[in-house]
mmCIF file of C-alpha atoms and ligand atoms in Angstrom:
data_model
loop_
_atom_site.group_PDB
_atom_site.id
_atom_site.type_symbol
_atom_site.label_atom_id
_atom_site.label_comp_id
_atom_site.label_asym_id
_atom_site.label_seq_id
_atom_site.Cartn_x
_atom_site.Cartn_y
_atom_site.Cartn_z
ATOM 1 C CA UNK A 103 22.826 -15.198 17.563
ATOM 2 C CA UNK A 104 23.487 -14.719 13.906
ATOM 3 C CA UNK A 105 21.788 -12.422 11.497
ATOM 4 C CA UNK A 106 22.070 -12.378 7.662
ATOM 5 C CA UNK A 107 21.184 -9.269 5.548
ATOM 6 C CA UNK A 108 20.689 -9.854 1.976
ATOM 7 C CA UNK A 109 21.078 -6.750 0.169
ATOM 8 C CA UNK A 110 23.981 -4.524 1.425
ATOM 9 C CA UNK A 111 22.558 -1.336 0.095
ATOM 10 C CA UNK A 112 21.169 1.703 2.114
ATOM 11 C CA UNK A 113 18.474 -0.048 4.213
ATOM 12 C CA UNK A 114 20.471 -3.343 4.410
ATOM 13 C CA UNK A 115 23.849 -1.655 5.560
ATOM 14 C CA UNK A 116 21.949 0.780 8.019
ATOM 15 C CA UNK A 117 20.250 -2.292 9.583
ATOM 16 C CA UNK A 118 23.685 -3.997 10.189
ATOM 17 C CA UNK A 119 24.913 -0.862 11.481
ATOM 18 C CA UNK A 120 22.415 -0.375 14.183
ATOM 19 C CA UNK A 121 22.461 -4.072 15.057
ATOM 20 C CA UNK A 122 26.041 -4.083 15.647
ATOM 21 C CA UNK A 123 26.330 -0.780 17.705
ATOM 22 C CA UNK A 124 23.389 -1.797 19.924
ATOM 23 C CA UNK A 125 24.914 -5.391 20.321
ATOM 24 C CA UNK A 126 21.502 -6.962 19.189
ATOM 25 C CA UNK A 127 23.423 -9.940 17.462
ATOM 26 C CA UNK A 128 26.896 -11.399 18.065
ATOM 27 C CA UNK A 129 27.396 -11.924 14.194
ATOM 28 C CA UNK A 130 26.090 -10.130 11.147
ATOM 29 C CA UNK A 131 26.643 -11.400 7.602
ATOM 30 C CA UNK A 132 25.855 -8.831 4.825
ATOM 31 C CA UNK A 133 25.519 -10.391 1.391
ATOM 32 C CA UNK A 134 25.015 -8.694 -2.081
ATOM 33 C CA UNK A 135 25.411 -9.580 -5.669
ATOM 34 C CA UNK A 136 27.603 -6.467 -6.373
ATOM 35 C CA UNK A 137 31.155 -7.645 -6.397
ATOM 36 C CA UNK A 138 33.031 -6.434 -3.165
ATOM 37 C CA UNK A 139 29.967 -4.219 -1.976
ATOM 38 C CA UNK A 140 29.005 -6.196 1.187
ATOM 39 C CA UNK A 141 32.604 -6.895 2.091
ATOM 40 C CA UNK A 142 33.350 -3.137 1.913
ATOM 41 C CA UNK A 143 30.176 -2.115 3.864
ATOM 42 C CA UNK A 144 31.050 -4.635 6.555
ATOM 43 C CA UNK A 145 34.632 -3.575 6.775
ATOM 44 C CA UNK A 146 33.585 0.224 7.182
ATOM 45 C CA UNK A 147 31.147 -1.027 9.897
ATOM 46 C CA UNK A 148 33.850 -3.089 11.773
ATOM 47 C CA UNK A 149 36.019 -0.071 11.643
ATOM 48 C CA UNK A 150 33.656 1.613 14.170
ATOM 49 C CA UNK A 151 34.014 -1.098 16.583
ATOM 50 C CA UNK A 152 36.538 0.776 18.756
ATOM 51 C CA UNK A 153 34.979 4.177 18.488
ATOM 52 C CA UNK A 154 31.299 3.324 19.207
ATOM 53 C CA UNK A 155 32.574 0.207 21.462
ATOM 54 C CA UNK A 156 30.861 -2.942 20.049
ATOM 55 C CA UNK A 157 31.705 -6.530 19.662
ATOM 56 C CA UNK A 158 29.600 -7.858 16.963
ATOM 57 C CA UNK A 159 31.257 -9.465 14.192
ATOM 58 C CA UNK A 160 30.117 -7.967 10.886
ATOM 59 C CA UNK A 161 31.284 -9.691 7.653
ATOM 60 C CA UNK A 162 30.416 -9.298 4.000
ATOM 61 C CA UNK A 163 29.805 -11.698 1.146
ATOM 62 C CA UNK A 164 29.490 -11.444 -2.730
ATOM 63 C CA UNK A 165 26.658 -13.937 -3.269
ATOM 64 C CA UNK A 166 28.270 -16.778 -1.267
ATOM 65 C CA UNK A 167 25.350 -17.983 0.733
ATOM 66 C CA UNK A 168 27.476 -20.715 2.655
ATOM 67 C CA UNK A 169 28.647 -17.843 4.820
ATOM 68 C CA UNK A 170 25.203 -17.230 5.825
ATOM 69 C CA UNK A 171 24.738 -20.703 7.464
ATOM 70 C CA UNK A 172 22.873 -21.244 10.488
ATOM 71 C CA UNK A 173 21.524 -17.766 10.745
ATOM 72 C CA UNK A 174 18.595 -17.268 13.288
ATOM 73 C CA UNK A 175 17.094 -14.356 11.458
ATOM 74 C CA UNK A 176 17.446 -13.381 7.691
ATOM 75 C CA UNK A 177 16.438 -9.822 6.585
ATOM 76 C CA UNK A 178 15.786 -9.615 2.726
ATOM 77 C CA UNK A 179 16.426 -5.970 1.526
ATOM 78 C CA UNK A 180 17.614 -6.992 -1.775
ATOM 79 C CA UNK A 181 15.982 -5.390 -4.791
ATOM 80 C CA UNK A 182 15.522 -1.926 -6.276
ATOM 81 C CA UNK A 183 14.021 1.211 -4.288
ATOM 82 C CA UNK A 184 11.698 3.533 -5.827
ATOM 83 C CA UNK A 185 12.530 6.873 -7.407
ATOM 84 C CA UNK A 186 10.484 10.240 -6.974
ATOM 85 C CA UNK A 187 6.992 9.932 -8.461
ATOM 86 C CA UNK A 188 6.920 5.977 -8.396
ATOM 87 C CA UNK A 189 4.843 3.907 -6.009
ATOM 88 C CA UNK A 190 6.172 0.923 -4.197
ATOM 89 C CA UNK A 191 3.857 -1.273 -6.338
ATOM 90 C CA UNK A 192 5.680 -0.385 -9.393
ATOM 91 C CA UNK A 193 8.771 -2.327 -8.196
ATOM 92 C CA UNK A 194 6.953 -5.656 -8.094
ATOM 93 C CA UNK A 195 8.173 -6.724 -11.650
ATOM 94 C CA UNK A 196 11.867 -6.354 -10.751
ATOM 95 C CA UNK A 197 11.801 -7.421 -7.138
ATOM 96 C CA UNK A 198 9.649 -10.387 -7.091
ATOM 97 C CA UNK A 199 12.157 -12.467 -8.934
ATOM 98 C CA UNK A 200 14.994 -11.232 -6.661
ATOM 99 C CA UNK A 201 13.123 -11.850 -3.206
ATOM 100 C CA UNK A 202 11.943 -15.370 -4.422
ATOM 101 C CA UNK A 203 15.657 -16.350 -5.440
ATOM 102 C CA UNK A 204 17.025 -14.871 -2.278
ATOM 103 C CA UNK A 205 14.480 -16.769 0.032
ATOM 104 C CA UNK A 206 15.321 -19.991 -1.664
ATOM 105 C CA UNK A 207 19.092 -19.513 -1.352
ATOM 106 C CA UNK A 208 19.100 -18.615 2.365
ATOM 107 C CA UNK A 209 16.990 -21.357 3.350
ATOM 108 C CA UNK A 210 19.408 -23.917 1.900
ATOM 109 C CA UNK A 211 21.866 -22.777 4.667
ATOM 110 C CA UNK A 212 19.561 -21.591 7.293
ATOM 111 C CA UNK A 213 16.504 -23.935 7.248
ATOM 112 C CA UNK A 214 15.266 -22.713 10.769
ATOM 113 C CA UNK A 215 15.747 -18.941 10.210
ATOM 114 C CA UNK A 216 13.003 -16.510 10.686
ATOM 115 C CA UNK A 217 12.722 -14.291 7.658
ATOM 116 C CA UNK A 218 11.987 -10.668 7.835
ATOM 117 C CA UNK A 219 10.899 -9.305 4.427
ATOM 118 C CA UNK A 220 11.671 -5.525 3.554
ATOM 119 C CA UNK A 221 12.014 -5.356 -0.138
ATOM 120 C CA UNK A 222 8.853 -3.433 -1.651
ATOM 121 C CA UNK A 223 6.220 -3.776 -2.224
ATOM 122 C CA UNK A 224 6.689 -5.389 1.095
ATOM 123 C CA UNK A 225 3.306 -7.014 1.675
ATOM 124 C CA UNK A 226 3.166 -8.561 -1.678
ATOM 125 C CA UNK A 227 6.913 -9.673 -1.121
ATOM 126 C CA UNK A 228 5.889 -11.149 2.316
ATOM 127 C CA UNK A 229 2.923 -13.026 0.692
ATOM 128 C CA UNK A 230 5.472 -14.328 -2.179
ATOM 129 C CA UNK A 231 7.950 -15.483 0.218
ATOM 130 C CA UNK A 232 5.472 -17.430 2.335
ATOM 131 C CA UNK A 233 3.899 -19.087 -0.820
ATOM 132 C CA UNK A 234 7.279 -19.771 -2.375
ATOM 133 C CA UNK A 235 9.032 -21.234 0.781
ATOM 134 C CA UNK A 236 6.081 -22.973 2.300
ATOM 135 C CA UNK A 237 7.473 -21.909 5.756
ATOM 136 C CA UNK A 238 4.991 -21.741 8.792
ATOM 137 C CA UNK A 239 3.410 -18.224 8.840
ATOM 138 C CA UNK A 240 5.070 -17.306 12.192
ATOM 139 C CA UNK A 241 8.382 -17.309 10.401
ATOM 140 C CA UNK A 242 7.782 -14.742 7.741
ATOM 141 C CA UNK A 243 7.435 -11.164 8.958
ATOM 142 C CA UNK A 244 7.039 -8.104 6.545
ATOM 143 C CA UNK A 245 8.530 -5.051 8.031
ATOM 144 C CA UNK A 246 6.525 -1.911 7.344
ATOM 145 C CA UNK A 247 4.307 -1.095 10.413
ATOM 146 C CA UNK A 248 7.310 -0.385 12.677
ATOM 147 C CA UNK A 249 8.542 2.170 10.378
ATOM 148 C CA UNK A 250 5.256 3.646 9.397
ATOM 149 C CA UNK A 251 4.322 3.820 13.180
ATOM 150 C CA UNK A 252 7.704 5.719 14.034
ATOM 151 C CA UNK A 253 6.888 8.271 11.277
ATOM 152 C CA UNK A 254 3.183 8.589 12.798
ATOM 153 C CA UNK A 255 4.728 9.285 16.242
ATOM 154 C CA UNK A 256 7.188 11.889 14.499
ATOM 155 C CA UNK A 257 4.445 13.649 12.886
ATOM 156 C CA UNK A 258 2.336 13.544 16.057
ATOM 157 C CA UNK A 259 5.251 14.740 18.052
ATOM 158 C CA UNK A 260 5.686 17.791 15.714
ATOM 159 C CA UNK A 261 1.996 18.528 15.804
ATOM 160 C CA UNK A 262 1.851 18.183 19.777
ATOM 161 C CA UNK A 263 5.304 20.004 19.956
ATOM 162 C CA UNK A 264 6.283 17.119 22.512
ATOM 163 C CA UNK A 265 8.975 14.541 22.461
ATOM 164 C CA UNK A 266 8.313 11.421 20.127
ATOM 165 C CA UNK A 267 9.079 9.102 23.122
ATOM 166 C CA UNK A 268 6.169 10.541 25.000
ATOM 167 C CA UNK A 269 3.693 9.660 22.213
ATOM 168 C CA UNK A 270 2.284 6.344 21.551
ATOM 169 C CA UNK A 271 0.470 5.305 18.160
ATOM 170 C CA UNK A 272 0.307 2.417 15.650
ATOM 171 C CA UNK A 273 -0.205 2.248 11.896
ATOM 172 C CA UNK A 274 -1.803 -0.849 10.433
ATOM 173 C CA UNK A 275 -3.047 -1.941 7.017
ATOM 174 C CA UNK A 276 -0.844 -2.173 3.714
ATOM 175 C CA UNK A 277 2.573 -0.567 3.588
ATOM 176 C CA UNK A 278 1.381 1.821 0.730
ATOM 177 C CA UNK A 279 0.750 5.461 0.063
ATOM 178 C CA UNK A 280 -2.869 4.775 0.014
ATOM 179 C CA UNK A 281 -3.352 1.606 2.104
ATOM 180 C CA UNK A 282 -1.839 2.596 5.312
ATOM 181 C CA UNK A 283 -4.144 3.258 8.326
ATOM 182 C CA UNK A 284 -2.709 5.496 11.156
ATOM 183 C CA UNK A 285 -4.949 4.611 14.154
ATOM 184 C CA UNK A 286 -5.351 8.418 15.354
ATOM 185 C CA UNK A 287 -8.273 7.601 17.556
ATOM 186 C CA UNK A 288 -6.129 5.374 19.739
ATOM 187 C CA UNK A 289 -2.941 7.504 19.714
ATOM 188 C CA UNK A 290 -2.056 9.065 22.926
ATOM 189 C CA UNK A 291 0.260 11.612 24.503
ATOM 190 C CA UNK A 292 1.398 9.720 27.644
ATOM 191 C CA UNK A 293 -1.708 7.953 27.801
ATOM 192 C CA UNK A 294 -4.303 11.084 26.908
ATOM 193 C CA UNK A 295 -5.911 10.810 23.706
ATOM 194 C CA UNK A 296 -4.247 12.907 21.167
ATOM 195 C CA UNK A 297 -7.580 14.376 20.362
ATOM 196 C CA UNK A 298 -7.452 16.213 23.748
ATOM 197 C CA UNK A 299 -4.757 18.387 22.250
ATOM 198 C CA UNK A 300 -5.228 18.367 18.578
ATOM 199 C CA UNK A 301 -7.911 19.586 16.307
ATOM 200 C CA UNK A 302 -9.566 17.046 13.700
ATOM 201 C CA UNK A 303 -7.887 19.022 10.951
ATOM 202 C CA UNK A 304 -4.551 18.685 12.468
ATOM 203 C CA UNK A 305 -5.068 14.953 13.267
ATOM 204 C CA UNK A 306 -6.050 14.527 9.686
ATOM 205 C CA UNK A 307 -2.832 16.319 8.210
ATOM 206 C CA UNK A 308 -0.781 14.004 10.509
ATOM 207 C CA UNK A 309 -2.419 10.877 9.285
ATOM 208 C CA UNK A 310 -2.060 12.238 5.673
ATOM 209 C CA UNK A 311 1.623 13.073 6.037
ATOM 210 C CA UNK A 312 2.362 9.649 7.581
ATOM 211 C CA UNK A 313 0.844 7.720 4.684
ATOM 212 C CA UNK A 314 3.033 9.449 2.252
ATOM 213 C CA UNK A 315 5.861 9.643 4.600
ATOM 214 C CA UNK A 316 8.100 7.265 2.471
ATOM 215 C CA UNK A 317 7.100 9.164 -0.730
ATOM 216 C CA UNK A 318 8.091 12.609 0.903
ATOM 217 C CA UNK A 319 11.533 11.274 1.683
ATOM 218 C CA UNK A 320 11.837 9.820 -1.765
ATOM 219 C CA UNK A 321 11.076 13.215 -3.206
ATOM 220 C CA UNK A 322 13.812 14.826 -0.900
ATOM 221 C CA UNK A 323 16.369 12.037 -1.376
ATOM 222 C CA UNK A 324 16.149 11.088 -4.977
ATOM 223 C CA UNK A 325 16.004 7.545 -3.667
ATOM 224 C CA UNK A 326 13.830 5.974 -0.760
ATOM 225 C CA UNK A 327 14.797 6.500 2.835
ATOM 226 C CA UNK A 328 17.170 4.167 4.947
ATOM 227 C CA UNK A 329 17.828 5.456 8.493
ATOM 228 C CA UNK A 330 14.559 5.046 9.910
ATOM 229 C CA UNK A 331 13.898 1.788 7.849
ATOM 230 C CA UNK A 332 17.169 0.237 8.839
ATOM 231 C CA UNK A 333 16.420 1.179 12.451
ATOM 232 C CA UNK A 334 13.078 -0.257 12.346
ATOM 233 C CA UNK A 335 14.353 -3.506 11.093
ATOM 234 C CA UNK A 336 16.903 -3.651 13.957
ATOM 235 C CA UNK A 337 13.994 -3.056 16.344
ATOM 236 C CA UNK A 338 12.179 -5.943 14.920
ATOM 237 C CA UNK A 339 15.097 -8.160 14.850
ATOM 238 C CA UNK A 340 15.943 -7.511 18.665
ATOM 239 C CA UNK A 341 12.529 -8.370 19.620
ATOM 240 C CA UNK A 342 13.070 -11.716 17.988
ATOM 241 C CA UNK A 343 16.493 -12.460 19.041
ATOM 242 C CA UNK A 344 15.941 -11.254 22.512
ATOM 243 C CA UNK A 345 12.371 -12.637 22.870
ATOM 244 C CA UNK A 346 11.102 -9.204 23.898
ATOM 245 C CA UNK A 347 7.622 -10.107 22.807
ATOM 246 C CA UNK A 348 7.155 -6.402 22.048
ATOM 247 C CA UNK A 349 3.825 -5.589 20.090
ATOM 248 C CA UNK A 350 4.841 -4.432 16.724
ATOM 249 C CA UNK A 351 2.406 -3.952 13.706
ATOM 250 C CA UNK A 352 3.936 -6.317 11.017
ATOM 251 C CA UNK A 353 2.671 -7.606 7.670
ATOM 252 C CA UNK A 354 1.871 -11.349 8.413
ATOM 253 C CA UNK A 355 -0.464 -14.017 6.985
ATOM 254 C CA UNK A 356 -3.979 -13.702 7.992
ATOM 255 C CA UNK A 357 -6.321 -16.574 8.396
ATOM 256 C CA UNK A 358 -9.442 -14.897 9.461
ATOM 257 C CA UNK A 359 -7.982 -12.235 11.693
ATOM 258 C CA UNK A 360 -9.488 -9.076 11.221
ATOM 259 C CA UNK A 361 -12.014 -10.687 8.804
ATOM 260 C CA UNK A 362 -9.222 -11.440 6.284
ATOM 261 C CA UNK A 363 -7.674 -14.534 4.915
ATOM 262 C CA UNK A 364 -4.726 -15.464 2.576
ATOM 263 C CA UNK A 365 -2.940 -12.107 2.369
ATOM 264 C CA UNK A 366 -0.014 -10.788 4.382
ATOM 265 C CA UNK A 367 -0.958 -7.389 5.789
ATOM 266 C CA UNK A 368 0.035 -5.027 8.710
ATOM 267 C CA UNK A 369 -1.687 -5.956 12.050
ATOM 268 C CA UNK A 370 -0.493 -5.766 15.642
ATOM 269 C CA UNK A 371 1.740 -8.836 16.599
ATOM 270 C CA UNK A 372 3.799 -10.111 19.502
ATOM 271 C CA UNK A 373 7.250 -10.575 18.280
ATOM 272 C CA UNK A 374 9.403 -12.999 20.150
ATOM 273 C CA UNK A 375 11.897 -16.051 19.598
ATOM 274 C CA UNK A 376 9.353 -17.799 17.321
ATOM 275 C CA UNK A 377 8.825 -14.787 15.233
ATOM 276 C CA UNK A 378 5.120 -14.097 15.125
ATOM 277 C CA UNK A 379 4.035 -15.305 18.715
ATOM 278 C CA UNK A 380 0.415 -13.965 18.450
ATOM 279 C CA UNK A 381 -1.745 -11.730 16.397
ATOM 280 C CA UNK A 382 -3.345 -9.188 18.759
ATOM 281 C CA UNK A 383 -6.922 -8.393 18.047
ATOM 282 C CA UNK A 384 -7.431 -4.696 18.904
ATOM 283 C CA UNK A 385 -10.806 -3.197 18.768
ATOM 284 C CA UNK A 386 -11.538 -1.176 15.517
ATOM 285 C CA UNK A 387 -14.547 1.036 15.153
ATOM 286 C CA UNK A 388 -16.700 0.854 12.063
ATOM 287 C CA UNK A 389 -14.733 3.354 10.029
ATOM 288 C CA UNK A 390 -11.363 1.734 10.879
ATOM 289 C CA UNK A 391 -12.955 -1.810 9.995
ATOM 290 C CA UNK A 392 -13.891 -0.269 6.488
ATOM 291 C CA UNK A 393 -10.433 1.025 5.880
ATOM 292 C CA UNK A 394 -8.793 -2.114 6.889
ATOM 293 C CA UNK A 395 -11.339 -4.177 4.440
ATOM 294 C CA UNK A 396 -10.499 -1.560 1.566
ATOM 295 C CA UNK A 397 -6.676 -1.908 2.334
ATOM 296 C CA UNK A 398 -6.974 -5.736 2.335
ATOM 297 C CA UNK A 399 -8.609 -5.484 -1.097
ATOM 298 C CA UNK A 400 -5.845 -3.413 -2.664
ATOM 299 C CA UNK A 401 -3.206 -5.563 -1.191
ATOM 300 C CA UNK A 402 -5.018 -8.779 -2.337
ATOM 301 C CA UNK A 403 -5.240 -7.425 -5.750
ATOM 302 C CA UNK A 404 -1.545 -6.897 -5.954
ATOM 303 C CA UNK A 405 -0.932 -10.521 -5.109
ATOM 304 C CA UNK A 406 -2.563 -11.532 -8.309
ATOM 305 C CA UNK A 407 0.538 -10.155 -10.245
ATOM 306 C CA UNK A 408 2.704 -13.005 -8.446
ATOM 307 C CA UNK A 409 0.850 -15.619 -10.254
ATOM 308 C CA UNK A 410 3.517 -15.914 -12.931
ATOM 309 C CA UNK A 411 6.237 -15.910 -10.308
ATOM 310 C CA UNK A 412 4.689 -18.536 -8.088
ATOM 311 C CA UNK A 413 3.703 -20.723 -11.095
HETATM 312 N N1 NAI B 154 9.338 -2.281 4.035
HETATM 313 C C1 NAI B 154 10.019 -1.038 4.312
HETATM 314 O O1 NAI B 154 9.570 -0.381 5.189
HETATM 315 C C2 NAI B 154 10.888 -0.560 3.352
HETATM 316 C C3 NAI B 154 11.372 -1.190 2.347
HETATM 317 N N2 NAI B 154 12.427 -0.654 1.457
HETATM 318 C C4 NAI B 154 12.752 -1.524 0.192
HETATM 319 O O2 NAI B 154 13.865 -2.068 0.552
HETATM 320 C C5 NAI B 154 14.607 -2.194 -0.661
HETATM 321 C C6 NAI B 154 15.988 -1.905 -0.509
HETATM 322 O O3 NAI B 154 16.081 -0.483 -0.570
HETATM 323 P P1 NAI B 154 17.696 0.220 -0.294
HETATM 324 O O4 NAI B 154 18.537 -0.446 0.434
HETATM 325 O O5 NAI B 154 17.369 1.676 -0.349
HETATM 326 O O6 NAI B 154 18.077 -0.115 -1.970
HETATM 327 P P2 NAI B 154 19.570 -0.204 -2.490
HETATM 328 O O7 NAI B 154 19.501 -0.318 -3.878
HETATM 329 O O8 NAI B 154 20.559 0.786 -1.671
HETATM 330 O O9 NAI B 154 20.005 -1.615 -1.931
HETATM 331 C C7 NAI B 154 19.538 -2.757 -2.585
HETATM 332 C C8 NAI B 154 20.647 -3.814 -2.562
HETATM 333 O O10 NAI B 154 20.306 -4.945 -3.141
HETATM 334 C C9 NAI B 154 21.181 -5.572 -3.981
HETATM 335 N N3 NAI B 154 20.600 -6.758 -4.815
HETATM 336 C C10 NAI B 154 19.977 -6.694 -5.851
HETATM 337 N N4 NAI B 154 19.736 -7.844 -6.353
HETATM 338 C C11 NAI B 154 20.120 -8.751 -5.373
HETATM 339 C C12 NAI B 154 20.266 -10.083 -5.175
HETATM 340 N N5 NAI B 154 19.655 -10.946 -6.161
HETATM 341 N N6 NAI B 154 21.026 -10.668 -4.222
HETATM 342 C C13 NAI B 154 21.501 -9.886 -3.290
HETATM 343 N N7 NAI B 154 21.421 -8.584 -3.305
HETATM 344 C C14 NAI B 154 20.855 -7.996 -4.426
HETATM 345 C C15 NAI B 154 21.849 -4.444 -4.785
HETATM 346 O O11 NAI B 154 22.990 -4.803 -5.463
HETATM 347 C C16 NAI B 154 21.770 -3.244 -3.676
HETATM 348 O O12 NAI B 154 23.128 -3.159 -3.110
HETATM 349 C C17 NAI B 154 13.826 -1.549 -1.839
HETATM 350 O O13 NAI B 154 12.768 -2.474 -2.412
HETATM 351 C C18 NAI B 154 13.122 -0.439 -1.019
HETATM 352 O O14 NAI B 154 11.841 -0.246 -1.618
HETATM 353 C C19 NAI B 154 12.947 0.569 1.664
HETATM 354 C C20 NAI B 154 12.604 1.253 2.886
HETATM 355 C C21 NAI B 154 11.751 0.671 3.810
HETATM 356 O O1 OAA B 155 9.183 4.806 0.349
HETATM 357 C C1 OAA B 155 9.700 3.755 -0.018
HETATM 358 O O2 OAA B 155 9.537 3.368 -1.179
HETATM 359 C C2 OAA B 155 10.630 2.818 0.893
HETATM 360 C C3 OAA B 155 9.652 2.580 2.015
HETATM 361 O O3 OAA B 155 8.951 1.636 1.907
HETATM 362 C C4 OAA B 155 9.516 3.643 3.179
HETATM 363 O O4 OAA B 155 10.458 4.400 3.412
HETATM 364 O O5 OAA B 155 8.478 3.397 3.813
#
């Protein structure tokens, strides 16, 4: 199975690294516009093969899309990341043109690929990719919910003082500082509601920390995060390539689900060999439904900014 990652920067290279050492794909191609950069990242990763013990073939390409031919999955991480104090939405002006060009190029050589969109603002970029390519909606998956949910479980585990892997939880809605919806009501510690162990005040703080999880890291690092984002993309790619049918919150095109149409936004999905196999309808309470509608309004408003790119 072959995966192409366009954008060999922090997130793209980390994703290639995790995919190779976990043996998720037999071949990974990294592509970047910066001369020699993807080749260098690929060579560095390949020089781990004997010490971490993997057989994935990782190669790099400077903007030569013929190297990406017949990829099963294409991940788009090309574009600019935010700096401290910025929102993801401020990246739209630069990233929209990049993402559209990249999507067009990859499809020339991999017409059957499933596309995983990572570049920010991710929900808007997923919508743009869907509209610009005309691909069926099961083949465009925006990655954000997997990462936001892993951050949610991290903050819950800290509050509970228990291991993250004993915590279950999910974040839906937009992948933005104010649009994310951590579903605290249904989060659990090995099946018991977290509300059995945490006060409302602590749960509210966990939700608030989760929502600004990316901004917090951007403030600390000076650019946005990459380890958890890269690993989250690899987790999603694994579910596609190995047909794991995991339920992962992803930004996908809605046609009436959760009361919304004509937007890409984070909802729980079954992810398998066809990409989005199913959108799972979980029962939201009235407060969560209202938050989802508000989040969808904000995501929809951002799509307006795409008019000139899509014209
Ligand atoms: N959806 C999510 O959960 C997350 C999204 N992101 C987003 O992912 C994107 C990448 O972030 P980083 O890897 O940290 O940035 P980075 O700056 O380290 O890497 C981006 C790479 O894209 C390349 N690039 C730019 N234009 C290109 C083009 N036309 N074709 C090919 N390559 C091109 C650049 O040369 C650079 O190497 C950003 O937009 C960031 O906001 C980052 C983390 C999580
Ligand atoms: O915070 C950012 O800009 C990058 C991102 O989407 C994340 O790490 O969640």
